[in-house]
Coordinates of C-alpha atoms and ligand atoms in Angstrom, one line a residue:
M1 CA 69.5 8.0 115.9
N2 CA 70.0 7.4 119.2
R3 CA 72.7 5.0 119.9
M4 CA 70.9 2.9 122.7
C5 CA 69.8 1.3 119.8
V6 CA 72.7 0.7 117.4
H7 CA 73.0 -2.9 117.7
G8 CA 72.1 -2.8 121.4
I9 CA 75.5 -1.7 122.1
V10 CA 76.6 1.9 122.1
I11 CA 80.0 3.0 120.5
A12 CA 82.3 5.3 122.6
F13 CA 83.7 7.9 124.9
C14 CA 83.9 11.4 123.5
L15 CA 87.8 12.3 124.3
P16 CA 88.4 15.5 125.8
L17 CA 88.1 17.8 122.8
V18 CA 91.1 18.9 123.4
V19 CA 93.0 16.1 122.2
F20 CA 91.3 16.9 118.5
A21 CA 91.8 20.6 119.3
Q22 CA 90.9 22.3 115.8
S23 CA 91.3 25.8 115.1
S24 CA 88.4 27.3 116.8
T25 CA 85.7 27.6 114.6
G26 CA 87.9 26.8 111.6
A27 CA 88.6 29.3 109.2
V28 CA 86.7 29.2 105.9
S29 CA 87.3 31.6 103.0
P30 CA 85.2 35.1 102.4
R31 CA 83.7 33.4 99.4
A32 CA 82.6 30.8 101.5
K33 CA 81.4 32.6 104.3
Q34 CA 79.1 34.7 101.8
V35 CA 77.7 31.5 99.9
H36 CA 77.0 30.3 103.5
D37 CA 75.5 33.4 105.1
A38 CA 73.1 34.2 102.3
A39 CA 71.7 30.6 102.4
I40 CA 69.1 29.2 104.3
V41 CA 71.1 26.5 106.1
V42 CA 68.6 23.4 107.2
D43 CA 69.1 20.5 109.3
S44 CA 66.8 17.9 109.0
H45 CA 67.7 15.8 112.1
A46 CA 68.8 16.6 115.5
D47 CA 68.4 14.6 118.9
T48 CA 68.6 17.7 120.7
T49 CA 65.0 17.3 122.3
Q50 CA 66.5 14.9 124.6
R51 CA 68.4 17.0 126.5
L52 CA 65.5 19.5 126.5
V53 CA 63.7 16.5 128.3
F54 CA 66.1 14.6 130.1
D55 CA 69.1 17.0 131.2
K56 CA 67.8 19.9 133.8
T57 CA 71.2 21.7 133.5
F58 CA 70.9 22.1 129.6
D59 CA 70.4 25.8 128.8
I60 CA 69.7 26.1 125.0
A61 CA 70.5 30.0 125.1
A62 CA 73.8 29.2 126.3
R63 CA 76.7 28.3 124.8
N64 CA 77.7 24.7 126.0
T65 CA 80.6 22.9 126.6
T66 CA 78.9 19.7 125.9
G67 CA 76.5 18.3 123.1
N68 CA 76.7 19.4 119.6
L69 CA 74.3 22.5 119.4
D70 CA 72.5 25.3 121.0
I71 CA 71.6 28.8 120.2
P72 CA 75.1 30.4 120.0
R73 CA 76.5 28.0 118.2
M74 CA 73.7 27.1 115.6
R75 CA 74.2 31.2 115.1
E76 CA 78.0 31.1 114.5
G77 CA 77.5 27.9 112.4
G78 CA 74.8 29.7 110.4
L79 CA 72.2 27.2 110.6
D80 CA 68.9 28.8 109.9
A81 CA 66.3 25.8 110.4
L82 CA 66.4 22.7 112.7
F83 CA 63.9 19.3 113.0
F84 CA 63.9 18.6 116.4
S85 CA 63.8 14.7 116.6
I86 CA 60.9 13.5 118.8
W87 CA 62.6 10.1 119.5
V88 CA 61.3 7.2 121.8
S89 CA 62.9 3.9 122.2
S90 CA 61.2 1.2 119.9
D91 CA 61.1 -0.9 123.0
V92 CA 58.7 1.4 124.3
T93 CA 55.4 1.0 122.5
G94 CA 51.5 1.9 122.6
A95 CA 49.8 4.4 124.9
D96 CA 53.4 5.1 126.7
A97 CA 55.3 5.9 123.5
V98 CA 52.5 8.4 122.7
K99 CA 52.8 9.6 125.9
R100 CA 56.3 10.2 125.9
A101 CA 56.4 11.7 122.2
M102 CA 53.6 14.6 123.7
G103 CA 55.9 15.0 126.1
Q104 CA 58.9 15.8 123.7
I105 CA 56.6 18.1 121.3
T106 CA 55.6 20.0 124.3
A107 CA 59.1 20.5 125.1
V108 CA 60.5 22.1 121.8
R109 CA 57.0 24.1 121.5
Q110 CA 57.9 25.2 125.3
T111 CA 61.4 26.2 124.3
V112 CA 60.6 28.0 121.2
R113 CA 58.0 30.1 123.2
E114 CA 61.1 30.8 125.8
H115 CA 63.2 32.4 123.5
P116 CA 61.2 34.5 121.0
K117 CA 63.9 36.2 119.8
D118 CA 66.0 33.3 118.8
L119 CA 63.7 30.7 117.8
V120 CA 60.3 30.5 115.9
L121 CA 58.1 27.4 115.4
A122 CA 58.0 26.6 111.6
T123 CA 55.7 24.3 109.7
T124 CA 56.1 25.2 106.0
A125 CA 58.8 26.1 103.7
A126 CA 57.4 29.7 103.8
E127 CA 57.6 30.0 107.0
V128 CA 61.2 28.6 107.7
R129 CA 61.9 31.6 104.7
K130 CA 60.4 33.9 106.6
A131 CA 62.4 32.9 109.9
A132 CA 65.4 33.4 108.3
A133 CA 64.6 37.0 106.7
G134 CA 63.6 37.9 110.2
H135 CA 67.0 36.3 111.5
R136 CA 65.3 33.4 113.8
I137 CA 66.2 30.2 113.7
A138 CA 63.4 28.2 112.6
A139 CA 62.5 25.2 114.7
L140 CA 60.6 21.8 113.1
M141 CA 59.6 19.1 114.6
G142 CA 60.1 15.1 113.0
V143 CA 58.7 12.1 114.9
E144 CA 61.7 9.3 114.5
G145 CA 59.8 6.3 114.7
G146 CA 56.3 4.9 113.5
H147 CA 55.7 3.2 116.6
M148 CA 55.0 6.2 118.2
I149 CA 51.5 6.4 116.7
A150 CA 50.7 3.0 118.4
D151 CA 48.9 1.9 115.1
S152 CA 46.4 4.7 114.8
L153 CA 46.0 7.1 112.1
A154 CA 44.1 9.3 114.7
T155 CA 47.4 10.0 116.6
L156 CA 49.4 10.4 113.3
R157 CA 46.7 13.4 112.7
E158 CA 47.3 15.0 116.2
Y159 CA 51.1 15.0 115.7
A160 CA 50.7 17.0 112.2
T161 CA 48.2 19.2 114.0
L162 CA 50.8 20.1 116.9
G163 CA 53.4 20.9 114.1
V164 CA 55.4 17.8 113.3
R165 CA 55.9 17.9 109.7
Y166 CA 57.9 14.3 109.2
M167 CA 57.8 10.8 110.5
T168 CA 60.5 8.6 109.9
L169 CA 58.7 5.3 109.4
T170 CA 60.5 3.0 111.7
H171 CA 63.5 3.4 114.5
F172 CA 66.3 0.3 115.0
K173 CA 63.2 -2.1 115.4
N174 CA 60.3 -3.0 113.1
N175 CA 57.0 -1.8 114.5
N176 CA 53.6 -3.3 113.3
W177 CA 53.3 -2.5 110.2
A178 CA 56.9 -1.9 108.8
D179 CA 60.3 -3.6 108.9
S180 CA 63.5 -1.9 110.0
S181 CA 66.9 -1.9 108.3
T182 CA 68.5 -3.0 111.9
D183 CA 65.7 -5.9 112.5
K184 CA 64.9 -9.1 110.8
P185 CA 62.2 -8.7 108.5
A186 CA 58.7 -9.4 109.6
H187 CA 56.0 -7.8 107.3
N188 CA 58.1 -7.9 103.8
G189 CA 58.0 -4.0 103.8
L190 CA 55.2 -2.4 104.7
T191 CA 51.9 -4.2 105.4
P192 CA 48.1 -2.6 104.0
F193 CA 48.2 -0.5 107.2
G194 CA 51.6 0.9 106.9
K195 CA 50.3 1.9 103.3
D196 CA 47.4 3.7 104.5
V197 CA 50.2 5.5 107.2
V198 CA 52.0 6.8 104.2
R199 CA 49.0 7.8 102.3
E200 CA 47.7 9.8 105.4
M201 CA 50.8 11.3 105.5
N202 CA 50.8 12.6 101.9
R203 CA 47.3 14.0 102.8
L204 CA 48.2 15.8 105.9
G205 CA 51.7 17.2 104.4
M206 CA 54.1 15.5 106.6
M207 CA 57.0 14.2 104.9
V208 CA 57.8 10.5 104.7
D209 CA 61.1 9.8 106.3
I210 CA 62.5 6.6 104.9
S211 CA 65.7 6.8 107.0
H212 CA 66.1 3.4 109.4
V213 CA 63.7 1.4 107.3
A214 CA 64.4 -1.6 105.5
D215 CA 65.4 -1.5 101.7
K216 CA 61.9 -3.3 101.2
T217 CA 60.2 -0.8 102.9
F218 CA 61.7 1.9 101.2
F219 CA 60.6 0.7 98.1
D220 CA 57.0 -0.1 99.5
A221 CA 56.9 3.5 100.2
L222 CA 58.0 5.0 96.6
A223 CA 55.2 2.8 95.0
I224 CA 52.7 4.3 97.3
T225 CA 53.7 7.9 98.2
T226 CA 52.5 10.5 95.8
A227 CA 54.8 13.2 97.0
P228 CA 58.7 13.0 97.3
V229 CA 60.0 11.5 100.3
I230 CA 63.5 12.1 102.3
A231 CA 65.6 10.3 104.2
S232 CA 65.9 12.8 107.1
H233 CA 69.6 11.5 108.2
S234 CA 71.2 8.8 106.0
S235 CA 74.2 8.5 104.5
C236 CA 75.9 6.4 101.5
R237 CA 76.0 2.5 101.9
A238 CA 78.9 2.5 99.1
I239 CA 81.0 4.2 101.0
A240 CA 80.1 2.7 104.5
N241 CA 78.1 -0.8 104.2
H242 CA 75.7 0.1 107.2
P243 CA 72.1 -0.9 106.6
R244 CA 71.3 2.5 107.7
N245 CA 72.7 4.4 104.6
M246 CA 71.4 3.7 101.3
T247 CA 72.6 2.1 98.4
D248 CA 73.2 3.5 95.1
D249 CA 69.9 1.9 93.3
M250 CA 68.0 3.8 96.1
L251 CA 69.6 7.1 95.6
R252 CA 68.5 6.7 92.3
A253 CA 64.8 5.4 92.8
L254 CA 64.8 8.4 95.4
A255 CA 66.0 11.2 92.9
K256 CA 63.5 9.9 90.5
N257 CA 60.4 10.2 93.1
G258 CA 61.8 14.2 93.5
G259 CA 63.0 13.4 97.2
V260 CA 66.5 14.1 98.8
V261 CA 69.1 12.5 101.2
M262 CA 70.0 14.4 104.1
I263 CA 73.5 13.3 104.8
N264 CA 74.2 11.8 108.3
Y265 CA 77.2 12.9 110.2
H266 CA 77.8 9.9 112.5
A267 CA 81.1 8.2 112.5
A268 CA 79.9 4.8 111.5
F269 CA 77.9 5.7 108.9
L270 CA 80.2 7.7 107.4
S271 CA 83.5 5.6 107.7
E272 CA 83.4 1.8 106.5
P273 CA 86.9 1.0 108.7
F274 CA 85.5 3.0 111.9
R275 CA 81.9 0.9 111.3
V276 CA 84.0 -2.5 111.1
A277 CA 86.1 -1.6 114.2
S278 CA 83.5 -0.3 116.4
E279 CA 81.3 -3.3 115.6
K280 CA 84.3 -5.8 116.7
R281 CA 85.1 -3.8 119.6
S282 CA 86.7 -5.2 122.3
G283 CA 85.4 -6.7 125.6
N284 CA 87.0 -3.4 127.3
L285 CA 84.8 -1.1 125.2
V286 CA 81.9 -3.1 125.6
A287 CA 82.3 -2.8 129.2
A288 CA 82.8 0.5 129.3
M289 CA 79.8 0.8 127.3
A290 CA 77.0 -1.3 129.7
A291 CA 78.8 0.8 132.7
M292 CA 77.7 3.9 131.0
S293 CA 74.4 2.7 129.8
K294 CA 73.8 1.6 133.9
K295 CA 75.4 5.2 135.0
C296 CA 72.4 7.0 132.6
G297 CA 69.5 4.8 133.4
G298 CA 66.9 5.7 131.1
N299 CA 68.3 9.5 131.0
E300 CA 68.8 9.4 126.9
A301 CA 70.8 12.9 127.2
C302 CA 73.4 11.2 129.2
T303 CA 73.4 8.2 126.8
T304 CA 74.0 10.3 124.0
L305 CA 76.9 12.5 125.4
E306 CA 78.5 9.7 127.0
G307 CA 78.7 7.3 123.8
E308 CA 79.9 10.0 121.8
R309 CA 83.0 10.5 124.9
L310 CA 83.6 7.0 124.6
D311 CA 83.9 7.0 120.8
H312 CA 86.0 10.2 120.9
E313 CA 88.4 8.6 123.5
A314 CA 88.7 5.1 121.5
M315 CA 89.7 7.5 118.7
A316 CA 92.3 9.2 120.7
K317 CA 94.0 5.9 122.0
G318 CA 93.8 4.5 118.4
E319 CA 91.2 1.6 119.5
L320 CA 89.1 2.8 116.8
P321 CA 90.2 4.9 113.6
A322 CA 89.6 8.8 113.5
V323 CA 87.5 10.0 111.2
P324 CA 87.8 13.2 109.8
W325 CA 85.2 15.8 109.3
D326 CA 85.6 16.1 105.6
A327 CA 84.0 12.2 105.2
I328 CA 81.2 14.3 104.9
I329 CA 81.7 15.9 102.0
D330 CA 82.6 12.3 100.4
H331 CA 79.2 11.1 101.2
I332 CA 77.9 14.3 99.8
D333 CA 79.7 14.1 96.7
H334 CA 78.9 10.5 96.4
A335 CA 75.2 11.2 96.8
V336 CA 75.4 14.1 93.9
K337 CA 77.0 11.9 91.6
V338 CA 74.5 9.4 91.6
A339 CA 71.3 11.1 92.6
G340 CA 72.2 14.3 91.3
I341 CA 72.5 18.2 92.5
D342 CA 68.8 18.3 93.4
H343 CA 68.4 15.5 95.9
V344 CA 71.2 15.8 98.8
G345 CA 70.9 17.9 101.9
L346 CA 72.3 18.0 105.6
G347 CA 71.1 15.6 108.3
S348 CA 73.8 15.9 111.2
D349 CA 72.4 13.8 113.8
F350 CA 73.8 16.2 116.2
D351 CA 73.3 15.2 120.1
G352 CA 72.6 11.7 118.8
A353 CA 75.5 10.5 117.2
T354 CA 79.5 10.6 117.2
M355 CA 80.4 13.3 115.2
P356 CA 83.6 13.0 113.2
I357 CA 86.9 15.1 114.2
G358 CA 86.3 18.4 113.2
M359 CA 82.6 18.6 112.9
E360 CA 82.4 18.6 116.9
D361 CA 79.2 21.0 116.8
A362 CA 76.9 23.1 114.4
S363 CA 79.3 26.4 114.5
K364 CA 81.7 24.2 111.9
L365 CA 79.2 24.0 109.4
P366 CA 80.5 26.7 107.2
R367 CA 83.7 24.4 106.7
I368 CA 81.2 22.0 104.6
T369 CA 80.4 25.1 102.1
D370 CA 84.0 26.2 101.9
A371 CA 84.9 22.2 101.3
L372 CA 82.2 22.2 98.6
L373 CA 83.1 25.3 97.0
Q374 CA 86.9 24.2 96.9
K375 CA 85.9 21.0 95.2
G376 CA 84.3 23.1 92.3
Y377 CA 80.7 23.4 93.4
T378 CA 79.2 26.2 92.2
G379 CA 77.4 28.8 94.9
K380 CA 74.1 27.8 93.7
D381 CA 74.6 24.1 94.1
V382 CA 75.8 24.7 97.3
T383 CA 72.7 26.7 98.3
K384 CA 70.6 23.7 97.3
I385 CA 72.8 21.3 99.4
L386 CA 72.5 23.6 102.5
G387 CA 68.7 24.1 102.3
G388 CA 67.4 24.6 99.4
N389 CA 66.7 20.9 98.2
I390 CA 64.5 20.2 101.5
L391 CA 62.7 23.3 101.0
R392 CA 61.6 22.5 97.9
V393 CA 60.9 18.9 98.8
M394 CA 58.8 20.7 101.5
E395 CA 56.9 22.8 99.0
A396 CA 56.1 19.7 96.9
V397 CA 54.7 17.7 99.9
E398 CA 52.5 20.9 100.9
R399 CA 51.1 21.1 97.4
E400 CA 50.2 17.6 97.8
A401 CA 48.5 17.9 100.7
A402 CA 46.5 20.9 99.3
K403 CA 45.2 18.9 96.2
A404 CA 44.0 16.0 98.7
R405 CA 42.3 18.8 100.7
K406 CA 40.6 20.0 97.9
G407 CA 39.3 16.1 96.8
P408 CA 39.2 14.7 93.3
Ligands
ZN1 ZN1 68.1 7.9 113.8

C-alpha cells in the first residue's frame, strides 16, 4: 500500500516484537504442513521493492530481523511466488514517475539475477508452476498505480514487455483517468482513456487490479474488461469499513467476472476497532508520525518499517487495539461465503503495512492453512486460496491476450 499515503498520515511504531513474542514459527498440524507444502502458495502484493531500492543494508538472501520477508523467511513459510509491487507515490507524476518505476523494475530484475538458486522471474502461470517444481521462488511484478504510465499506452506496453503482469488502476489519489477510493471523485469512475487502458491491459495479458480504486471505477472496469480482474490486496468492508476494502456487492460482481480478491493483512483493513482508533489517534501519535516522516525523508523503506513499528508500539501500550493474525481468517471466510471458494486468495501487503500480531512475517504463512483446515475447509479448498485461484485468473488473462493477438 505504502503508508505515507494512508489518509496522509501514517499509523504506528512497531513495538519490539518480543512484546508479542509468538512461539517461533507457530506450530501447525502435520496435515496443515502437508497441504501447505503441496500447494503453490502465491502472494500477490508485497512492497519489499522499496527496501531493494532505498535500504542499502537490506540483503534479501539473509534472514533479517526487520521487515516482513526475505528469501529465508519465504522458504520457511512455503511461499512459492511473490508479486513485487512497483510503487511510486501518487504525488509523483509524469516522466519522473515513469523513471522511478523503471528503476524499481530494474532493481527487481537485478535481485532475481543475483540469486538464481532461489529466485526466478516469472510472467505466466506456467512459469510459476515450473519455478515451484524446481524449488525456486517465482518473482513477479505489479505496477501499483496507473499514474506511473503518465497517460501513455506506450509506457503501459513497455511495462508489459519488462515483465509486469498487473497494474493497479489507481493508488491513494485519483489520476488523470480513474478515481481512487481514498480521494474525492473527479471522473465518475473511469474516463474514456481509462477504459482504453483496461482494453489495452486485456490485450497485453496484464491483469487489471482494482485494489485502491473507487467503487465506481471498479464497476466501470468490470463493464469493460473481457478477462477476469483481481483485487491484489484488499479485504472485506463488511468487517472493516475502510473504502480500500470491498463491499459484498463488489465481491459478488468480482465472482461473476471470474476474478479473485487477494486478502490484505493490514491491521486497519482487517479490524474495525483498529481502523476507528487509528483514524482518531491522539496528537502524540500524530507528532510521532510527523517526526518519523521527517526522519525518513523520501526513503520509503524507512517510512514503512517505522510506520509498522509505531503501530505495534501503540498496540503494546494499549493506545491502539491489538489485532490478532486470525482476523485474516475472518476476512477469507467472509469473502468465501460471499464470492465463493474460487474467488479468494492472499495479498499480504508485506513490507508496506502494519501486520497483525502473529503474522509478523512470511514464515508465519502455514498458520493460515492450519486455521482454514481447522475451520473445516478441505485441502482442495485451501489449495485454491493459497494460490490456485490467482493462477487460474492468470491463465484466463493469458488466454484472452492470445485471442486478441490472433485478431477477430
Ligand atoms: Zn496498496
